[in-house]
């Protein structure tokens, strides 16, 4: 951040890292943040990546697009940027490129979890926690679980999705987790946070909501 | 947290670790959180410590009182507890004692700062950052500054208080800080956050506000 935000009253720009021509789909996370915090949001997706970010090559390819999109949104009045992916792709690059606060869903979720508990269990769809999350948690990382049979975010929408997610949470709590971090935005989509909190009695940190919480702070 | 919150709609209990018979003083932080987030709050202070927590002996003496106060407030309906001190006194003890989420101002501020930047500069009134803050920041800790001539929180209210605080912030930003953490609630009292953000163009994390932010999340 080189200078103060030029438009402190503008919307929060939400970068989706998955290409879609469906405006309602692109706006999903923005709507969640509008409902949760009353934030005005502006959602756009990067071009030409219909499968999003799923490996190093696709992440590297997405980075300049994320930077360009954030710059566009700041030009159009965004007072803060949310990179709505738990891997925090291009976070450092975007922070250098735009003069407004930039929040990555992964580091936001890790930060919020560290403020709510001391032993953090991570649920996601990759092997292990995203590095952006893992590196912040340090010694407070209890473990990462991928719900059984889930490989892609859309697998969570299957009938078994909720059950296998609850089983993952159960293993993490049994391992000592006193806070759960949902590191896949598909878990936001199925809205399983409240059920896990109710069932296990621990705070549950949804990465998209955590990012919006921090964006509402600045 | 052994069980879910029994009263999810109750107020947030704010524990003040400084004894005062002045209800308006005891309620200061609660009012800040009510204004910032629309939170309903309930503020109480521990007994017999008019000088608050200022060394190991006074912290050890305060711990059982903080636990008892938190238990009282949960009995009276608090749905979450904020320990409103950047040193996070008795945080682990209170978490074991009550069945609702417990937030310490120090770890909350560190968590929020980690979500907003990568090099955190801490301003406080002690030598070095509070251990509760320092341990969470890890490699992202840039440095801690105590404003010149300031030893007690009330020194910040002196005519020079704002100027020396700005000078501390300037040194931290020059050292590479891309986010500032205000680790003394006296800095909340003088309301210097917005001025620092405006002047240096970096997010500024007030410990009391960060605690309230996380309490509003759970």
PDB file of C-alpha atoms in Angstrom, chain A residues 17-187:
ATOM      1  CA  UNK A  17     -10.259 -16.987  -9.757  1.00  0.00           C
ATOM      2  CA  UNK A  18     -12.543 -19.228 -11.810  1.00  0.00           C
ATOM      3  CA  UNK A  19     -13.863 -18.099 -15.191  1.00  0.00           C
ATOM      4  CA  UNK A  20     -17.622 -18.095 -15.707  1.00  0.00           C
ATOM      5  CA  UNK A  21     -20.026 -16.255 -18.006  1.00  0.00           C
ATOM      6  CA  UNK A  22     -22.738 -16.679 -15.356  1.00  0.00           C
ATOM      7  CA  UNK A  23     -22.928 -13.354 -13.511  1.00  0.00           C
ATOM      8  CA  UNK A  24     -24.941 -14.918 -10.670  1.00  0.00           C
ATOM      9  CA  UNK A  25     -22.187 -17.501 -10.117  1.00  0.00           C
ATOM     10  CA  UNK A  26     -19.441 -14.871 -10.239  1.00  0.00           C
ATOM     11  CA  UNK A  27     -21.374 -12.824  -7.683  1.00  0.00           C
ATOM     12  CA  UNK A  28     -21.919 -15.644  -5.155  1.00  0.00           C
ATOM     13  CA  UNK A  29     -19.168 -14.645  -2.717  1.00  0.00           C
ATOM     14  CA  UNK A  30     -19.967 -10.953  -3.057  1.00  0.00           C
ATOM     15  CA  UNK A  31     -23.575 -11.669  -2.139  1.00  0.00           C
ATOM     16  CA  UNK A  32     -22.476 -13.688   0.901  1.00  0.00           C
ATOM     17  CA  UNK A  33     -20.440 -10.678   2.082  1.00  0.00           C
ATOM     18  CA  UNK A  34     -23.243  -8.236   1.362  1.00  0.00           C
ATOM     19  CA  UNK A  35     -25.620 -10.349   3.446  1.00  0.00           C
ATOM     20  CA  UNK A  36     -23.187 -11.013   6.286  1.00  0.00           C
ATOM     21  CA  UNK A  37     -21.705  -7.539   6.705  1.00  0.00           C
ATOM     22  CA  UNK A  38     -23.797  -5.156   4.616  1.00  0.00           C
ATOM     23  CA  UNK A  39     -20.761  -4.584   2.381  1.00  0.00           C
ATOM     24  CA  UNK A  40     -21.216  -3.098  -1.057  1.00  0.00           C
ATOM     25  CA  UNK A  41     -19.332  -5.452  -3.385  1.00  0.00           C
ATOM     26  CA  UNK A  42     -18.192  -5.614  -6.994  1.00  0.00           C
ATOM     27  CA  UNK A  43     -17.401  -9.138  -8.283  1.00  0.00           C
ATOM     28  CA  UNK A  44     -15.420 -10.084 -11.377  1.00  0.00           C
ATOM     29  CA  UNK A  45     -13.656 -13.238 -12.544  1.00  0.00           C
ATOM     30  CA  UNK A  46     -10.373 -13.756 -14.346  1.00  0.00           C
ATOM     31  CA  UNK A  47     -10.618 -14.726 -18.048  1.00  0.00           C
ATOM     32  CA  UNK A  48      -9.890 -18.060 -19.726  1.00  0.00           C
ATOM     33  CA  UNK A  49      -9.599 -20.307 -16.654  1.00  0.00           C
ATOM     34  CA  UNK A  50     -12.860 -22.270 -16.507  1.00  0.00           C
ATOM     35  CA  UNK A  51     -11.188 -24.815 -14.199  1.00  0.00           C
ATOM     36  CA  UNK A  52      -9.799 -22.122 -11.936  1.00  0.00           C
ATOM     37  CA  UNK A  53      -6.551 -22.705 -10.057  1.00  0.00           C
ATOM     38  CA  UNK A  54      -5.753 -26.374  -9.488  1.00  0.00           C
ATOM     39  CA  UNK A  55      -1.972 -26.680  -9.791  1.00  0.00           C
ATOM     40  CA  UNK A  56       1.199 -24.604  -9.987  1.00  0.00           C
ATOM     41  CA  UNK A  57       0.939 -23.959 -13.697  1.00  0.00           C
ATOM     42  CA  UNK A  58      -2.650 -22.725 -13.484  1.00  0.00           C
ATOM     43  CA  UNK A  59      -1.750 -20.564 -10.481  1.00  0.00           C
ATOM     44  CA  UNK A  60       1.191 -18.983 -12.304  1.00  0.00           C
ATOM     45  CA  UNK A  61      -1.007 -18.364 -15.340  1.00  0.00           C
ATOM     46  CA  UNK A  62      -3.696 -16.741 -13.169  1.00  0.00           C
ATOM     47  CA  UNK A  63      -1.388 -14.326 -11.339  1.00  0.00           C
ATOM     48  CA  UNK A  64      -1.080 -11.521 -13.920  1.00  0.00           C
ATOM     49  CA  UNK A  65      -4.813 -11.784 -14.591  1.00  0.00           C
ATOM     50  CA  UNK A  66      -5.599 -11.351 -10.901  1.00  0.00           C
ATOM     51  CA  UNK A  67      -3.343  -8.281 -10.741  1.00  0.00           C
ATOM     52  CA  UNK A  68      -4.970  -6.762 -13.853  1.00  0.00           C
ATOM     53  CA  UNK A  69      -8.464  -7.435 -12.513  1.00  0.00           C
ATOM     54  CA  UNK A  70      -7.654  -5.841  -9.145  1.00  0.00           C
ATOM     55  CA  UNK A  71      -6.201  -2.785 -10.903  1.00  0.00           C
ATOM     56  CA  UNK A  72      -9.358  -2.503 -13.009  1.00  0.00           C
ATOM     57  CA  UNK A  73     -11.601  -2.707  -9.976  1.00  0.00           C
ATOM     58  CA  UNK A  74      -9.610  -0.051  -8.088  1.00  0.00           C
ATOM     59  CA  UNK A  75      -9.861   2.206 -11.163  1.00  0.00           C
ATOM     60  CA  UNK A  76     -13.608   1.608 -11.008  1.00  0.00           C
ATOM     61  CA  UNK A  77     -13.745   2.715  -7.375  1.00  0.00           C
ATOM     62  CA  UNK A  78     -13.033  -0.366  -5.241  1.00  0.00           C
ATOM     63  CA  UNK A  79     -11.835   0.747  -1.776  1.00  0.00           C
ATOM     64  CA  UNK A  80     -10.434  -2.723  -0.943  1.00  0.00           C
ATOM     65  CA  UNK A  81      -9.788  -5.980  -2.782  1.00  0.00           C
ATOM     66  CA  UNK A  82     -10.645  -9.525  -1.683  1.00  0.00           C
ATOM     67  CA  UNK A  83      -8.903 -12.394  -3.488  1.00  0.00           C
ATOM     68  CA  UNK A  84     -11.589 -15.006  -2.939  1.00  0.00           C
ATOM     69  CA  UNK A  85      -9.495 -18.176  -2.864  1.00  0.00           C
ATOM     70  CA  UNK A  86      -7.928 -19.893   0.140  1.00  0.00           C
ATOM     71  CA  UNK A  87      -4.618 -20.267  -1.725  1.00  0.00           C
ATOM     72  CA  UNK A  88      -4.127 -16.457  -1.721  1.00  0.00           C
ATOM     73  CA  UNK A  89      -2.964 -16.453  -5.366  1.00  0.00           C
ATOM     74  CA  UNK A  90      -1.034 -13.293  -6.361  1.00  0.00           C
ATOM     75  CA  UNK A  91      -1.631 -11.696  -2.951  1.00  0.00           C
ATOM     76  CA  UNK A  92       1.813 -10.100  -2.675  1.00  0.00           C
ATOM     77  CA  UNK A  93       1.717  -8.960  -6.318  1.00  0.00           C
ATOM     78  CA  UNK A  94      -1.675  -7.315  -5.922  1.00  0.00           C
ATOM     79  CA  UNK A  95      -0.582  -5.585  -2.714  1.00  0.00           C
ATOM     80  CA  UNK A  96       2.317  -4.047  -4.616  1.00  0.00           C
ATOM     81  CA  UNK A  97       0.104  -3.064  -7.556  1.00  0.00           C
ATOM     82  CA  UNK A  98      -2.816  -1.249  -5.939  1.00  0.00           C
ATOM     83  CA  UNK A  99      -3.036   1.501  -3.310  1.00  0.00           C
ATOM     84  CA  UNK A 100      -5.902  -0.029  -1.298  1.00  0.00           C
ATOM     85  CA  UNK A 101      -6.005  -2.812   1.329  1.00  0.00           C
ATOM     86  CA  UNK A 102      -5.861  -6.305  -0.183  1.00  0.00           C
ATOM     87  CA  UNK A 103      -7.164  -9.373   1.677  1.00  0.00           C
ATOM     88  CA  UNK A 104      -6.592 -12.996   0.659  1.00  0.00           C
ATOM     89  CA  UNK A 105      -9.192 -15.496   1.849  1.00  0.00           C
ATOM     90  CA  UNK A 106      -6.521 -17.948   3.042  1.00  0.00           C
ATOM     91  CA  UNK A 107      -4.468 -15.617   5.226  1.00  0.00           C
ATOM     92  CA  UNK A 108      -7.650 -13.873   6.429  1.00  0.00           C
ATOM     93  CA  UNK A 109      -9.083 -17.205   7.585  1.00  0.00           C
ATOM     94  CA  UNK A 110      -5.811 -18.152   9.270  1.00  0.00           C
ATOM     95  CA  UNK A 111      -5.630 -14.786  11.038  1.00  0.00           C
ATOM     96  CA  UNK A 112      -9.225 -14.972  12.268  1.00  0.00           C
ATOM     97  CA  UNK A 113      -8.740 -18.583  13.408  1.00  0.00           C
ATOM     98  CA  UNK A 114      -5.619 -17.580  15.382  1.00  0.00           C
ATOM     99  CA  UNK A 115      -7.695 -14.973  17.177  1.00  0.00           C
ATOM    100  CA  UNK A 116     -10.406 -17.488  18.085  1.00  0.00           C
ATOM    101  CA  UNK A 117      -8.470 -20.558  19.211  1.00  0.00           C
ATOM    102  CA  UNK A 118      -5.081 -22.116  19.701  1.00  0.00           C
ATOM    103  CA  UNK A 119      -5.327 -25.426  17.811  1.00  0.00           C
ATOM    104  CA  UNK A 120      -6.620 -24.992  14.287  1.00  0.00           C
ATOM    105  CA  UNK A 121      -8.040 -27.839  12.192  1.00  0.00           C
ATOM    106  CA  UNK A 122      -8.292 -27.208   8.452  1.00  0.00           C
ATOM    107  CA  UNK A 123     -10.896 -28.751   6.122  1.00  0.00           C
ATOM    108  CA  UNK A 124     -10.268 -28.432   2.390  1.00  0.00           C
ATOM    109  CA  UNK A 125     -10.157 -30.269  -0.902  1.00  0.00           C
ATOM    110  CA  UNK A 126      -6.394 -30.446  -1.350  1.00  0.00           C
ATOM    111  CA  UNK A 127      -3.763 -32.661   0.225  1.00  0.00           C
ATOM    112  CA  UNK A 128      -2.750 -30.697   3.341  1.00  0.00           C
ATOM    113  CA  UNK A 129      -3.646 -27.089   4.088  1.00  0.00           C
ATOM    114  CA  UNK A 130      -2.960 -24.402   1.471  1.00  0.00           C
ATOM    115  CA  UNK A 131       0.594 -23.065   2.059  1.00  0.00           C
ATOM    116  CA  UNK A 132      -0.811 -19.547   2.627  1.00  0.00           C
ATOM    117  CA  UNK A 133      -2.834 -20.944   5.524  1.00  0.00           C
ATOM    118  CA  UNK A 134      -0.297 -23.430   6.833  1.00  0.00           C
ATOM    119  CA  UNK A 135       2.561 -20.925   7.053  1.00  0.00           C
ATOM    120  CA  UNK A 136       0.557 -18.518   9.202  1.00  0.00           C
ATOM    121  CA  UNK A 137      -0.752 -21.180  11.569  1.00  0.00           C
ATOM    122  CA  UNK A 138       2.705 -22.393  12.549  1.00  0.00           C
ATOM    123  CA  UNK A 139       2.624 -24.493  15.714  1.00  0.00           C
ATOM    124  CA  UNK A 140      -1.105 -23.914  16.058  1.00  0.00           C
ATOM    125  CA  UNK A 141      -1.863 -26.152  13.085  1.00  0.00           C
ATOM    126  CA  UNK A 142      -3.487 -29.379  14.282  1.00  0.00           C
ATOM    127  CA  UNK A 143      -4.064 -31.056  10.934  1.00  0.00           C
ATOM    128  CA  UNK A 144      -5.800 -30.879   7.574  1.00  0.00           C
ATOM    129  CA  UNK A 145      -8.605 -33.129   6.392  1.00  0.00           C
ATOM    130  CA  UNK A 146     -10.038 -33.673   2.950  1.00  0.00           C
ATOM    131  CA  UNK A 147     -13.577 -35.090   3.137  1.00  0.00           C
ATOM    132  CA  UNK A 148     -13.629 -38.663   1.861  1.00  0.00           C
ATOM    133  CA  UNK A 149     -14.144 -38.928  -1.892  1.00  0.00           C
ATOM    134  CA  UNK A 150     -13.920 -35.165  -2.433  1.00  0.00           C
ATOM    135  CA  UNK A 151     -11.431 -33.971  -5.053  1.00  0.00           C
ATOM    136  CA  UNK A 152     -13.154 -31.000  -6.633  1.00  0.00           C
ATOM    137  CA  UNK A 153     -15.214 -28.249  -5.060  1.00  0.00           C
ATOM    138  CA  UNK A 154     -18.301 -29.540  -6.905  1.00  0.00           C
ATOM    139  CA  UNK A 155     -17.981 -32.940  -5.172  1.00  0.00           C
ATOM    140  CA  UNK A 156     -19.145 -31.169  -2.020  1.00  0.00           C
ATOM    141  CA  UNK A 157     -22.517 -30.580  -3.669  1.00  0.00           C
ATOM    142  CA  UNK A 158     -23.150 -34.332  -3.959  1.00  0.00           C
ATOM    143  CA  UNK A 159     -25.589 -35.957  -1.477  1.00  0.00           C
ATOM    144  CA  UNK A 160     -22.655 -37.349   0.528  1.00  0.00           C
ATOM    145  CA  UNK A 161     -20.877 -33.975   0.705  1.00  0.00           C
ATOM    146  CA  UNK A 162     -22.219 -32.819   4.052  1.00  0.00           C
ATOM    147  CA  UNK A 163     -21.797 -36.171   5.771  1.00  0.00           C
ATOM    148  CA  UNK A 164     -18.152 -36.623   4.790  1.00  0.00           C
ATOM    149  CA  UNK A 165     -17.419 -33.014   5.793  1.00  0.00           C
ATOM    150  CA  UNK A 166     -18.899 -33.628   9.253  1.00  0.00           C
ATOM    151  CA  UNK A 167     -16.702 -36.742   9.542  1.00  0.00           C
ATOM    152  CA  UNK A 168     -13.620 -34.662   8.694  1.00  0.00           C
ATOM    153  CA  UNK A 169     -14.547 -32.128  11.348  1.00  0.00           C
ATOM    154  CA  UNK A 170     -15.078 -34.908  13.878  1.00  0.00           C
ATOM    155  CA  UNK A 171     -11.556 -36.261  13.292  1.00  0.00           C
ATOM    156  CA  UNK A 172     -10.019 -32.804  13.682  1.00  0.00           C
ATOM    157  CA  UNK A 173     -11.892 -32.090  16.927  1.00  0.00           C
ATOM    158  CA  UNK A 174     -10.871 -35.535  18.222  1.00  0.00           C
ATOM    159  CA  UNK A 175      -7.267 -34.551  17.395  1.00  0.00           C
ATOM    160  CA  UNK A 176      -7.643 -31.504  19.629  1.00  0.00           C
ATOM    161  CA  UNK A 177      -8.836 -28.744  17.298  1.00  0.00           C
ATOM    162  CA  UNK A 178     -10.550 -25.913  19.178  1.00  0.00           C
ATOM    163  CA  UNK A 179     -11.330 -23.997  15.990  1.00  0.00           C
ATOM    164  CA  UNK A 180     -12.123 -25.220  12.466  1.00  0.00           C
ATOM    165  CA  UNK A 181     -11.000 -23.430   9.302  1.00  0.00           C
ATOM    166  CA  UNK A 182     -12.933 -24.073   6.079  1.00  0.00           C
ATOM    167  CA  UNK A 183     -10.299 -23.712   3.361  1.00  0.00           C
ATOM    168  CA  UNK A 184     -12.435 -24.343   0.299  1.00  0.00           C
ATOM    169  CA  UNK A 185     -15.051 -21.932  -0.917  1.00  0.00           C
ATOM    170  CA  UNK A 186     -17.217 -24.936  -1.846  1.00  0.00           C
ATOM    171  CA  UNK A 187     -17.753 -25.274   1.902  1.00  0.00           C
TER     172      UNK A 187
END
